[in-house]
Amino acid sequence: MEKQMVQKNNKTDYEESLSASTYFEGLAQLYSKPLPASRSGALYSAFSYPTKISPESIAVFIASHTKPGDVVLDTFGGSGTTGLATHLCANPTKEVIELADKLGAPVVWGPRKAIIYELSVLGAFIARTMCTPPNTTEFLKAAEDLILACETEIGEVYRAVDDQGYEGSIRHAIWSDVLECSKCRHQVSFWDSVVTLSPLSISSKFKCPVCGNMAEASEVERVFESFYDELTGQQAIRKKRVLKRIYGQTNGRKWSRAAIAADEMLVKEIESIPPDSPIPIVEIPWGDLHRAGYHKGITHAHHFYTPRNLRVMAKVWKKIEMAPKKFHDALKLLVLSYNATHATLMTRVVVKSGQKDFVLTGAQSGVLYISSLPVEKNIFEGLRRKAKAIAKAFATIEKSESQVQVVKGSSTKLNVPNKSIDYVFTDPPFGDYIPYSEINFLNEVWLGKTTNRADEIIVSNAQKKTVSVYGKMMTEVFNEISRVLKDEGKATVVFHSAKADVWRALQEAYQNAGFHVELSSILDKLQGSFKQVTSTVSVKGDPLLLLSKNPSSFAHSMVMLEADQVIGELIEQALMSLDPKERTAERLYARFIARYLESGHRVPMDAADFYRRTKYLMEGV
């Protein structure tokens, strides 16, 4: 009997070993391909948040690294995408299932539990609200009731006579900076000096209509005006702007026309009437995003709004308190999802090939940029559209049996028991890439509380945080991850930087905490963010690392890697690849980083230096 038991146990051990080997092979296959990360879909589009990853992609990784009932941790939760992904594991959509099949991922669907830590006030609010959705139908009714109530009281601010003389309403209006010629001092609007409607264009050249002086439009001096700020009770300055074009609708018919005196009179009337709803009067703690040019005179949060939209925002926010309490957070989420990106002066127009009129777009991601042609949108129309999008996101996960706990706090000290976490998926802040506390400020002032920047893990001149400080704080987080992660648990880390010293800070942080890179891959973002598209030195495709506390599973070579040799090998592999993305310098740098991190060696160079060497070596191919 005892002999039979031993044989049975040995067989069980063998079966477990075989199962573990098969499981690791499945993970190796998953990491062998770039992970597609779409920037679309109901959950992704519900709330704009910098650098976030699609929940569908994260869900595939959670379902591949864990089993139902396991506990997942995200130490840098952002807007809660890991929590949403955990819900998708319990109730996978068609898109998630197809993605897992495409990747050959060893997924096991079913409910899990997620613990999400997020420092920022806004991020934690979004995560908590999105991951605990209300009933979709009831939410849509509450949203429509809110909008109708506000329109009844203040909807007249968007009234406008249409191009045929009938009463209509504004959909959006284009404002323009006023420029001053450096030679004759004549003042002319940016619109009148560089915009043509037929054919549609925005010229980069300024020509004075009086003296004929030519200059780059971006270098022509902007005109400022003095005004009394009723909200601060102080004399202040602001850019002089004029209303130039109105886009409206009358009984469903859309129209556009040049701004007229009646439009300007309405704006002055609105500005002269004291607001009847509370407006947050909060001074902006400017940091790394401040630009002397287009931020001159902007000292308080309300300076990012036109008088009209500031009053509408205040009215909507006040009316939320009169809605049923169970919808308060969801309605606030709705309003904030529209606020910073569409209700402020950061909304803009662009010219696109083949389009006969301007294309309307929201604020640029990752900056607080106000263009010379800011747009004022009808907030009520925007909220109606946005409510449908958020309801669709709520409906996607409302039947999930997963549990998501959101903690607003720093991950340098987790209130989580030792060795209680099965898997970590996290997307740490990328050094100096995005100052989240500044970006989130315009939404957080409406929530009544802003993020404590002292705890923000960032490389920042304004906050006097060097790469060394950043690395020390990251080490504290990885030490906590090591403490709470089970011995056999693993952590997937997504990271992006064009700077070698930031990569080294990350590398030292996880190594000091006892982690090693077991596998690596690429997060293949299907749409570039603003910074990745426009930055002169970018990394398209974020390296994705699988960390483990068990060094016995590694066979890293201690032979020193020669940078040029590694680059040469990567170029050779890229030239043989059928994927054109693999032949870009940005993707090659992401692969270069992964090679060094997997080997345990320090990252030797910045992206800029790598691109120079790549170009030199490519010319020799």
Coordinates of C-alpha atoms in Angstrom, one line a residue:
M1 CA 0.0 0.0 0.0
E2 CA 2.8 2.3 0.9
K3 CA 4.7 1.4 -2.3
Q4 CA 1.6 2.2 -4.4
M5 CA 1.2 5.6 -2.7
V6 CA 4.8 6.4 -3.5
Q7 CA 4.3 5.5 -7.1
K8 CA 1.1 7.5 -7.3
N9 CA 2.9 10.5 -5.8
N10 CA 5.8 10.1 -8.2
K11 CA 3.3 10.0 -11.1
T12 CA 1.6 13.1 -9.8
D13 CA 5.0 14.9 -9.5
Y14 CA 5.8 13.9 -13.1
E15 CA 2.4 15.1 -14.3
E16 CA 2.8 18.4 -12.5
S17 CA 6.3 18.8 -14.0
L18 CA 5.0 18.1 -17.5
S19 CA 2.1 20.5 -16.9
A20 CA 4.5 23.2 -15.8
S21 CA 6.7 22.6 -18.8
T22 CA 3.8 22.9 -21.2
Y23 CA 2.6 26.0 -19.4
F24 CA 6.0 27.7 -19.7
E25 CA 6.1 26.7 -23.4
G26 CA 2.7 28.4 -23.8
L27 CA 4.0 31.6 -22.2
A28 CA 7.1 31.5 -24.3
Q29 CA 4.9 31.3 -27.4
L30 CA 2.8 34.3 -26.1
Y31 CA 5.9 36.4 -25.5
S32 CA 7.4 35.4 -28.9
K33 CA 5.0 37.7 -30.7
P34 CA 4.3 41.5 -30.4
L35 CA 1.2 42.0 -28.3
P36 CA -1.4 44.0 -30.3
A37 CA -2.8 46.9 -28.2
S38 CA -5.6 48.7 -30.0
R39 CA -6.5 52.2 -29.1
S40 CA -10.2 51.8 -29.8
G41 CA -13.1 49.9 -28.4
A42 CA -15.8 50.7 -25.8
L43 CA -13.6 50.2 -22.7
Y44 CA -10.6 52.0 -24.1
S45 CA -12.5 55.0 -25.5
A46 CA -14.7 55.6 -22.5
F47 CA -12.1 57.9 -20.9
S48 CA -9.0 59.4 -22.4
Y49 CA -6.0 58.8 -20.2
P50 CA -2.3 59.1 -21.3
T51 CA -0.3 55.9 -22.2
K52 CA -3.0 53.4 -21.1
I53 CA -3.1 49.9 -22.6
S54 CA -6.2 48.3 -24.1
P55 CA -8.0 46.1 -21.5
E56 CA -8.4 43.4 -24.1
S57 CA -4.7 43.0 -24.4
I58 CA -4.1 42.9 -20.7
A59 CA -7.0 40.4 -20.3
V60 CA -5.2 37.9 -22.5
F61 CA -2.1 38.2 -20.3
I62 CA -4.0 37.8 -17.1
A63 CA -5.9 34.8 -18.4
S64 CA -2.6 33.3 -19.6
H65 CA -0.6 33.8 -16.3
T66 CA -3.3 33.0 -13.8
K67 CA -6.3 30.7 -13.2
P68 CA -9.8 31.6 -12.0
G69 CA -9.8 32.7 -8.4
D70 CA -6.2 34.1 -8.5
V71 CA -5.4 37.5 -7.3
V72 CA -3.9 40.1 -9.7
L73 CA -2.1 43.3 -8.6
D74 CA -1.4 46.5 -10.6
T75 CA 0.9 48.9 -8.7
F76 CA 0.4 51.8 -11.2
G77 CA -3.2 51.4 -11.9
G78 CA -3.8 54.6 -14.0
S79 CA -7.4 54.7 -15.1
G80 CA -8.0 51.1 -14.1
T81 CA -7.4 49.1 -17.3
T82 CA -6.0 46.1 -15.4
G83 CA -9.2 46.1 -13.4
L84 CA -11.3 46.2 -16.5
A85 CA -9.2 43.4 -18.0
T86 CA -9.9 41.3 -14.9
H87 CA -13.6 41.8 -15.6
L88 CA -13.1 40.7 -19.2
C89 CA -11.5 37.5 -18.0
A90 CA -14.8 36.5 -16.3
N91 CA -16.9 37.6 -19.3
P92 CA -14.6 37.7 -22.4
T93 CA -15.9 39.5 -25.4
K94 CA -15.6 38.2 -28.9
E95 CA -12.6 40.6 -29.5
V96 CA -10.7 39.2 -26.5
I97 CA -11.3 35.6 -27.5
E98 CA -10.2 36.3 -31.1
L99 CA -7.0 38.1 -29.8
A100 CA -6.1 35.1 -27.5
D101 CA -6.6 32.7 -30.4
K102 CA -4.5 34.8 -32.7
L103 CA -1.6 34.9 -30.2
G104 CA -1.9 31.2 -29.3
A105 CA -2.2 32.3 -25.7
P106 CA -2.6 29.6 -23.0
V107 CA -5.7 31.3 -21.6
V108 CA -8.1 30.0 -18.9
W109 CA -11.2 32.3 -18.7
G110 CA -13.0 32.9 -15.5
P111 CA -13.3 35.4 -12.6
R112 CA -10.3 36.7 -10.7
K113 CA -9.7 39.3 -8.1
A114 CA -7.8 42.5 -8.8
I115 CA -6.2 45.0 -6.5
I116 CA -5.4 48.3 -8.2
Y117 CA -3.2 50.9 -6.6
E118 CA -3.2 54.4 -8.1
L119 CA -1.7 57.5 -6.6
S120 CA -3.6 60.1 -8.6
V121 CA -7.0 61.4 -7.5
L122 CA -8.4 61.3 -11.0
G123 CA -7.0 57.9 -12.0
A124 CA -8.3 56.2 -8.8
F125 CA -11.7 57.8 -9.4
I126 CA -11.9 56.6 -13.0
A127 CA -10.8 53.1 -12.0
R128 CA -13.2 52.7 -9.2
T129 CA -16.2 54.1 -11.2
M130 CA -15.4 52.2 -14.4
C131 CA -14.8 48.9 -12.5
T132 CA -18.1 49.1 -10.5
P133 CA -20.6 50.1 -13.3
P134 CA -24.2 51.0 -12.6
N135 CA -27.1 49.5 -14.6
T136 CA -26.6 50.7 -18.2
T137 CA -30.2 51.6 -19.0
E138 CA -30.7 53.5 -15.7
F139 CA -27.4 55.4 -16.2
L140 CA -28.5 56.6 -19.7
K141 CA -31.8 57.9 -18.3
A142 CA -30.0 59.6 -15.4
A143 CA -27.6 61.2 -17.9
E144 CA -30.3 62.5 -20.2
D145 CA -32.3 63.8 -17.2
L146 CA -29.2 65.7 -16.1
I147 CA -28.6 67.2 -19.5
L148 CA -32.2 68.2 -20.0
A149 CA -32.3 69.9 -16.6
C150 CA -29.2 71.9 -17.4
E151 CA -30.4 72.9 -20.8
T152 CA -33.7 74.2 -19.3
E153 CA -31.8 76.5 -17.1
I154 CA -28.8 77.6 -19.1
G155 CA -29.2 76.2 -22.6
E156 CA -29.7 79.7 -24.1
V157 CA -26.0 80.3 -23.9
Y158 CA -25.6 78.3 -27.1
R159 CA -28.3 80.1 -29.1
A160 CA -27.4 81.4 -32.6
V161 CA -29.2 82.7 -35.7
D162 CA -28.4 80.4 -38.6
D163 CA -27.2 81.3 -42.1
Q164 CA -30.9 81.7 -43.2
G165 CA -31.9 84.0 -40.3
Y166 CA -33.7 81.3 -38.3
E167 CA -33.1 80.6 -34.6
G168 CA -30.7 77.7 -34.1
S169 CA -28.0 76.5 -31.7
I170 CA -24.3 76.4 -31.7
R171 CA -22.5 73.1 -32.2
H172 CA -19.1 74.6 -31.9
A173 CA -17.4 77.9 -32.5
I174 CA -13.8 78.8 -33.6
W175 CA -11.9 81.5 -31.8
S176 CA -8.7 83.1 -33.0
D177 CA -5.7 84.7 -31.4
V178 CA -4.9 88.3 -32.4
L179 CA -1.5 89.0 -33.9
E180 CA 0.5 92.2 -34.0
C181 CA 2.8 93.0 -36.9
S182 CA 6.4 93.7 -35.7
K183 CA 6.9 96.5 -38.3
C184 CA 3.7 98.6 -38.4
R185 CA 2.1 97.3 -35.2
H186 CA -1.2 96.6 -37.0
Q187 CA -3.4 94.0 -35.2
V188 CA -5.0 91.3 -37.2
S189 CA -6.5 88.0 -36.2
F190 CA -4.6 84.8 -36.8
W191 CA -7.6 83.5 -38.7
D192 CA -7.7 86.5 -41.1
S193 CA -3.9 86.3 -41.7
V194 CA -3.3 82.6 -42.3
V195 CA -6.7 80.8 -42.9
T196 CA -8.3 80.3 -46.3
L197 CA -11.6 78.4 -46.7
S198 CA -11.5 77.7 -50.5
P199 CA -9.3 75.9 -50.9
L200 CA -9.1 75.0 -47.2
S201 CA -5.7 75.7 -45.6
I202 CA -3.8 77.1 -42.6
S203 CA -0.6 78.8 -43.8
S204 CA 2.6 78.8 -41.7
K205 CA 3.4 82.2 -43.1
F206 CA 2.1 85.5 -41.9
K207 CA 1.6 88.5 -44.2
C208 CA 0.6 91.9 -42.7
P209 CA -2.4 93.2 -44.7
V210 CA -1.2 96.8 -44.1
C211 CA 2.5 96.9 -44.7
G212 CA 3.1 93.5 -46.3
N213 CA 5.6 92.3 -43.7
M214 CA 6.3 88.6 -44.0
A215 CA 7.1 86.3 -41.1
E216 CA 6.6 82.8 -39.7
A217 CA 3.1 82.8 -38.1
S218 CA 4.4 81.0 -35.0
E219 CA 6.9 83.9 -34.4
V220 CA 4.5 86.8 -34.7
E221 CA 3.7 88.4 -31.4
R222 CA 0.3 87.6 -29.8
V223 CA -1.7 90.4 -28.4
F224 CA -2.7 90.4 -24.7
E225 CA -5.4 92.4 -23.0
S226 CA -6.0 93.4 -19.4
F227 CA -9.3 92.4 -17.6
Y228 CA -10.7 92.2 -14.2
D229 CA -11.1 88.6 -13.1
E230 CA -14.3 88.4 -11.1
L231 CA -13.5 85.0 -9.7
T232 CA -10.1 85.8 -8.3
G233 CA -11.0 89.5 -7.6
Q234 CA -7.8 90.6 -9.3
Q235 CA -6.7 92.4 -12.4
A236 CA -5.2 90.0 -14.8
I237 CA -4.1 89.5 -18.4
R238 CA -5.2 87.1 -21.1
K239 CA -4.7 86.5 -24.8
K240 CA -6.9 88.7 -26.9
R241 CA -9.2 86.4 -28.9
V242 CA -12.0 87.1 -31.3
L243 CA -14.8 84.9 -32.4
K244 CA -14.5 84.0 -36.1
R245 CA -16.8 81.1 -37.2
I246 CA -19.9 79.5 -35.9
Y247 CA -21.0 75.9 -36.7
G248 CA -24.6 75.3 -35.7
Q249 CA -27.8 73.4 -36.3
T250 CA -31.5 74.3 -36.8
N251 CA -34.1 71.6 -36.6
G252 CA -31.5 69.0 -37.4
R253 CA -30.0 70.9 -40.3
K254 CA -26.3 71.6 -39.9
W255 CA -24.8 74.9 -41.0
S256 CA -21.8 77.2 -40.7
R257 CA -21.2 80.9 -41.1
A258 CA -18.8 83.7 -40.2
A259 CA -19.3 85.1 -36.7
I260 CA -21.5 88.2 -36.5
A261 CA -22.1 91.0 -34.0
A262 CA -25.0 89.1 -32.4
D263 CA -22.6 86.2 -31.5
E264 CA -20.1 88.6 -29.9
M265 CA -22.9 90.4 -28.0
L266 CA -24.0 87.1 -26.5
V267 CA -20.5 86.3 -25.3
K268 CA -20.3 89.7 -23.6
E269 CA -23.7 89.2 -22.1
I270 CA -22.7 85.8 -20.7
E271 CA -19.4 87.2 -19.3
S272 CA -21.2 90.1 -17.6
I273 CA -23.6 87.9 -15.6
P274 CA -22.1 86.4 -12.4
P275 CA -22.2 82.5 -12.5
D276 CA -25.0 81.0 -10.4
S277 CA -23.2 77.8 -9.7
P278 CA -19.9 77.2 -7.8
I279 CA -16.7 77.4 -9.8
P280 CA -13.5 75.9 -8.5
I281 CA -11.1 78.8 -8.1
V282 CA -7.8 77.0 -7.9
E283 CA -4.3 78.3 -8.7
I284 CA -2.4 76.1 -11.1
P285 CA 0.8 74.7 -9.6
W286 CA 2.6 74.9 -12.9
G287 CA 5.5 72.4 -13.5
D288 CA 7.2 70.8 -16.5
L289 CA 4.3 71.5 -18.9
H290 CA 4.3 75.3 -18.5
R291 CA 5.1 77.2 -21.7
A292 CA 5.6 81.0 -21.5
G293 CA 4.0 81.5 -24.9
Y294 CA 0.6 80.0 -24.9
H295 CA 0.3 79.8 -21.1
K296 CA 1.0 83.5 -20.4
G297 CA -1.8 84.8 -18.2
I298 CA -3.2 81.4 -17.4
T299 CA -2.8 81.2 -13.6
H300 CA -5.9 79.5 -12.5
A301 CA -7.9 76.4 -13.7
H302 CA -10.8 78.5 -14.9
H303 CA -8.6 80.4 -17.4
F304 CA -8.6 77.2 -19.6
Y305 CA -12.3 77.9 -20.4
T306 CA -14.4 80.4 -22.3
P307 CA -16.8 82.2 -20.0
R308 CA -19.7 80.3 -21.7
N309 CA -18.3 76.8 -21.2
L310 CA -17.1 77.6 -17.7
R311 CA -20.6 78.5 -16.6
V312 CA -22.1 75.4 -18.3
M313 CA -19.5 73.1 -16.6
A314 CA -20.4 74.6 -13.2
K315 CA -24.1 74.2 -13.8
V316 CA -23.7 70.5 -14.8
W317 CA -21.5 69.8 -11.9
K318 CA -24.0 71.4 -9.5
K319 CA -27.0 69.5 -11.0
I320 CA -25.3 66.2 -10.5
E321 CA -25.9 66.6 -6.7
M322 CA -29.6 66.6 -7.5
A323 CA -29.5 63.2 -9.3
P324 CA -30.1 59.9 -7.5
K325 CA -27.0 59.3 -5.3
K326 CA -26.2 55.9 -6.8
F327 CA -25.4 57.7 -10.1
H328 CA -23.3 60.5 -8.8
D329 CA -19.9 59.0 -9.5
A330 CA -21.0 57.7 -12.9
L331 CA -22.3 61.1 -13.9
K332 CA -19.2 62.8 -12.7
L333 CA -17.2 60.3 -14.8
L334 CA -19.3 61.3 -17.8
V335 CA -18.7 65.0 -17.3
L336 CA -14.9 64.6 -16.6
S337 CA -14.5 62.3 -19.6
Y338 CA -15.5 65.3 -21.8
N339 CA -14.1 68.2 -19.7
A340 CA -10.4 68.5 -20.2
T341 CA -10.3 67.0 -23.7
H342 CA -13.3 68.8 -25.2
A343 CA -14.8 71.5 -23.0
T344 CA -11.7 73.7 -22.6
L345 CA -9.7 76.0 -24.9
M346 CA -7.4 73.0 -25.7
T347 CA -10.0 71.7 -28.2
R348 CA -8.8 72.5 -31.8
V349 CA -9.3 72.2 -35.5
V350 CA -6.9 70.6 -38.0
V351 CA -6.8 70.5 -41.8
K352 CA -6.8 67.0 -43.3
S353 CA -6.2 66.0 -46.9
G354 CA -9.4 65.5 -48.9
Q355 CA -11.6 67.3 -46.3
K356 CA -13.5 70.4 -47.5
D357 CA -13.9 71.8 -43.9
F358 CA -11.9 71.7 -40.7
V359 CA -11.7 68.4 -38.8
L360 CA -12.7 68.9 -35.1
T361 CA -10.4 67.3 -32.6
G362 CA -9.9 67.3 -28.8
A363 CA -6.9 68.2 -26.7
Q364 CA -3.6 66.7 -27.5
S365 CA -2.6 63.9 -25.3
G366 CA 0.2 64.5 -22.7
V367 CA 0.4 68.3 -23.0
L368 CA -1.7 71.3 -22.0
Y369 CA -1.5 72.9 -25.4
I370 CA -3.8 75.8 -26.6
S371 CA -3.7 76.4 -30.3
S372 CA -4.0 79.8 -32.0
L373 CA -7.5 78.6 -33.2
P374 CA -9.1 77.2 -30.0
V375 CA -12.6 75.7 -30.4
E376 CA -15.6 76.1 -28.1
K377 CA -17.8 73.1 -28.2
N378 CA -21.5 72.8 -27.1
I379 CA -21.0 70.7 -23.9
F380 CA -24.6 69.4 -23.9
E381 CA -24.2 67.8 -27.3
G382 CA -20.9 66.4 -26.4
L383 CA -22.2 64.8 -23.2
R384 CA -25.1 63.2 -25.0
R385 CA -22.7 61.5 -27.4
K386 CA -20.3 60.6 -24.6
A387 CA -23.0 59.1 -22.4
K388 CA -23.7 56.5 -25.1
A389 CA -20.0 55.6 -25.3
I390 CA -19.7 55.2 -21.5
A391 CA -22.9 53.2 -21.3
K392 CA -21.5 50.8 -23.9
A393 CA -18.4 50.4 -21.8
F394 CA -20.4 49.7 -18.7
A395 CA -22.5 47.1 -20.5
T396 CA -19.3 45.3 -21.6
I397 CA -18.4 44.3 -18.0
E398 CA -21.6 44.7 -15.9
K399 CA -22.2 41.0 -15.8
S400 CA -18.7 40.1 -14.7
E401 CA -18.2 38.0 -11.6
S402 CA -14.6 39.3 -11.0
Q403 CA -13.9 41.5 -8.0
V404 CA -11.9 44.7 -8.4
Q405 CA -10.6 46.7 -5.4
V406 CA -9.2 50.2 -6.1
V407 CA -6.9 51.8 -3.6
K408 CA -5.9 55.5 -3.9
G409 CA -2.4 55.5 -2.6
S410 CA 1.3 55.1 -3.2
S411 CA 2.6 51.7 -4.2
T412 CA 5.8 52.3 -2.2
K413 CA 3.9 50.9 0.7
L414 CA 1.2 48.4 -0.1
N415 CA -1.5 47.3 2.4
V416 CA -1.4 43.8 1.0
P417 CA -0.3 40.6 2.9
N418 CA 3.0 38.9 2.2
K419 CA 3.0 36.3 -0.6
S420 CA -0.8 36.8 -1.4
I421 CA -0.5 37.9 -5.0
D422 CA -0.5 35.4 -7.9
Y423 CA 0.4 37.8 -10.7
V424 CA 1.3 41.4 -11.3
F425 CA 0.6 43.4 -14.5
T426 CA 1.8 47.0 -14.3
D427 CA 2.7 49.9 -16.5
P428 CA 5.0 52.2 -14.5
P429 CA 5.5 55.9 -15.2
F430 CA 8.1 56.3 -17.9
G431 CA 10.6 58.7 -16.1
D432 CA 10.0 62.2 -17.5
Y433 CA 7.6 61.1 -20.2
I434 CA 4.2 62.2 -18.8
P435 CA 3.7 64.5 -15.7
Y436 CA 0.3 62.9 -14.8
S437 CA -0.4 65.2 -11.9
E438 CA -0.2 68.2 -14.2
I439 CA -2.3 66.6 -17.0
N440 CA -4.9 65.5 -14.5
F441 CA -5.2 68.8 -12.7
L442 CA -8.0 70.3 -14.8
N443 CA -10.2 67.3 -14.0
E444 CA -9.2 67.0 -10.4
V445 CA -10.1 70.5 -9.5
W446 CA -13.8 69.6 -10.1
L447 CA -13.4 66.6 -7.8
G448 CA -12.3 68.9 -5.1
K449 CA -8.9 67.3 -4.5
T450 CA -5.6 67.2 -6.4
T451 CA -2.8 64.6 -6.4
N452 CA 0.0 64.9 -3.9
R453 CA 3.0 65.5 -6.1
A454 CA 5.4 64.6 -3.3
D455 CA 4.6 60.9 -3.8
E456 CA 4.6 61.1 -7.6
I457 CA 7.3 58.8 -9.1
I458 CA 8.7 60.9 -11.9
V459 CA 11.8 62.5 -13.3
S460 CA 11.0 66.2 -13.1
N461 CA 12.9 69.5 -13.1
A462 CA 9.9 71.3 -11.6
Q463 CA 9.6 68.8 -8.7
K464 CA 13.4 68.5 -8.4
K465 CA 13.3 64.8 -8.9
T466 CA 16.3 63.3 -10.6
V467 CA 16.7 59.9 -12.3
S468 CA 18.3 58.9 -9.0
V469 CA 15.3 59.9 -7.0
Y470 CA 13.0 58.2 -9.5
G471 CA 15.1 55.0 -9.3
K472 CA 15.0 55.0 -5.5
M473 CA 11.2 55.3 -5.5
M474 CA 10.8 52.6 -8.1
T475 CA 13.0 50.3 -6.0
E476 CA 10.6 50.8 -3.1
V477 CA 7.7 49.7 -5.3
F478 CA 9.5 46.6 -6.7
N479 CA 10.5 45.7 -3.1
E480 CA 6.8 45.8 -2.2
I481 CA 5.9 43.7 -5.3
S482 CA 8.5 41.1 -4.3
R483 CA 7.1 41.0 -0.8
V484 CA 3.5 40.5 -1.8
L485 CA 4.1 38.2 -4.8
K486 CA 4.1 34.5 -4.2
D487 CA 7.4 32.7 -4.8
E488 CA 6.1 31.1 -8.0
G489 CA 4.3 34.3 -9.1
K490 CA 5.4 36.4 -12.0
A491 CA 5.1 40.1 -13.0
T492 CA 4.6 41.6 -16.4
V493 CA 6.0 45.1 -16.8
V494 CA 5.4 47.4 -19.7
F495 CA 7.9 50.3 -20.0
H496 CA 8.9 52.9 -22.5
S497 CA 11.8 55.3 -22.6
A498 CA 14.2 56.8 -25.1
K499 CA 16.8 57.4 -22.4
A500 CA 19.3 54.8 -21.2
D501 CA 19.6 56.2 -17.7
V502 CA 15.9 55.8 -17.1
W503 CA 16.1 52.2 -18.4
R504 CA 19.0 51.6 -16.0
A505 CA 17.0 53.0 -13.1
L506 CA 14.1 50.6 -13.9
Q507 CA 16.6 47.7 -14.3
E508 CA 18.3 48.4 -11.0
A509 CA 15.0 48.7 -9.2
Y510 CA 13.7 45.3 -10.1
Q511 CA 17.1 43.6 -9.8
N512 CA 17.6 45.1 -6.3
A513 CA 14.2 43.6 -5.4
G514 CA 15.3 40.2 -6.5
F515 CA 13.7 40.0 -9.9
H516 CA 15.1 38.7 -13.2
V517 CA 13.8 39.0 -16.8
E518 CA 12.5 35.6 -17.8
L519 CA 10.9 36.6 -21.2
S520 CA 10.4 39.7 -23.2
S521 CA 8.1 41.0 -25.9
I522 CA 6.8 44.1 -27.5
L523 CA 3.6 46.0 -26.9
D524 CA 2.5 46.9 -30.4
K525 CA 0.4 50.0 -30.2
L526 CA -1.7 50.2 -33.3
Q527 CA -2.1 54.0 -33.1
G528 CA 0.7 56.3 -32.0
S529 CA 0.1 58.6 -29.1
F530 CA 0.8 62.3 -29.6
K531 CA 4.2 62.2 -28.1
Q532 CA 5.2 59.0 -29.9
V533 CA 4.1 60.5 -33.3
T534 CA 5.7 63.9 -32.9
S535 CA 8.7 63.3 -30.7
T536 CA 12.0 63.6 -32.5
V537 CA 13.3 60.6 -30.5
S538 CA 10.6 58.0 -29.8
V539 CA 10.3 54.3 -29.2
K540 CA 7.4 52.8 -31.2
G541 CA 6.5 49.6 -29.4
D542 CA 7.0 49.4 -25.7
P543 CA 9.2 46.6 -24.4
L544 CA 7.2 44.2 -22.3
L545 CA 9.1 42.2 -19.6
L546 CA 8.2 39.0 -17.7
L547 CA 9.8 39.1 -14.3
S548 CA 10.4 36.2 -11.9
K549 CA 11.9 35.8 -8.5
N550 CA 13.3 32.3 -9.4
P551 CA 16.8 32.7 -10.9
S552 CA 17.1 28.9 -11.4
S553 CA 14.9 29.2 -14.6
F554 CA 17.5 31.5 -16.2
A555 CA 20.5 30.7 -18.3
H556 CA 21.7 34.2 -19.1
S557 CA 25.1 34.5 -20.6
M558 CA 27.6 36.5 -18.7
V559 CA 29.5 37.4 -21.8
M560 CA 29.6 41.1 -22.3
L561 CA 27.4 42.3 -25.2
E562 CA 29.0 44.5 -27.8
A563 CA 26.5 47.1 -28.8
D564 CA 27.4 47.2 -32.5
Q565 CA 27.3 43.5 -32.7
V566 CA 23.8 43.3 -31.2
I567 CA 22.6 46.1 -33.5
G568 CA 24.0 44.2 -36.5
E569 CA 22.2 41.0 -35.5
L570 CA 19.0 42.9 -35.0
I571 CA 19.3 44.6 -38.4
E572 CA 19.9 41.2 -40.0
Q573 CA 16.8 39.7 -38.3
A574 CA 14.7 42.7 -39.2
L575 CA 15.7 42.6 -42.9
M576 CA 14.5 39.0 -43.0
S577 CA 11.2 39.8 -41.3
L578 CA 8.0 40.2 -43.4
D579 CA 6.7 42.7 -40.9
P580 CA 7.7 46.3 -42.0
K581 CA 7.4 47.5 -38.4
E582 CA 10.4 45.3 -37.5
R583 CA 12.5 47.3 -39.9
T584 CA 11.9 50.6 -38.3
A585 CA 14.6 52.2 -36.1
E586 CA 12.1 52.6 -33.3
R587 CA 11.2 48.9 -33.2
L588 CA 14.9 47.9 -33.5
Y589 CA 15.6 50.0 -30.4
A590 CA 12.8 48.3 -28.5
R591 CA 14.3 45.0 -29.4
F592 CA 17.8 46.2 -28.5
I593 CA 16.5 47.2 -25.0
A594 CA 14.9 43.8 -24.6
R595 CA 18.1 42.0 -25.5
Y596 CA 20.1 43.8 -22.8
L597 CA 17.4 43.4 -20.1
E598 CA 17.0 39.7 -20.8
S599 CA 20.7 39.2 -20.6
G600 CA 20.9 41.1 -17.3
H601 CA 23.3 43.7 -18.7
R602 CA 22.9 47.4 -18.4
V603 CA 21.3 49.3 -21.3
P604 CA 24.3 51.1 -22.9
M605 CA 22.8 53.9 -25.0
D606 CA 19.9 56.4 -25.6
A607 CA 17.6 56.0 -28.5
A608 CA 19.2 59.0 -30.3
D609 CA 22.6 57.4 -30.3
F610 CA 21.2 54.1 -31.3
Y611 CA 19.4 55.6 -34.3
R612 CA 22.7 57.2 -35.4
R613 CA 24.5 53.9 -35.2
T614 CA 21.6 52.1 -36.9
K615 CA 21.7 54.5 -39.8
Y616 CA 25.5 54.0 -40.1
L617 CA 25.3 50.2 -40.0
M618 CA 22.2 50.1 -42.4
E619 CA 24.2 52.1 -45.0
G620 CA 26.8 49.3 -44.9
V621 CA 24.2 46.6 -45.5

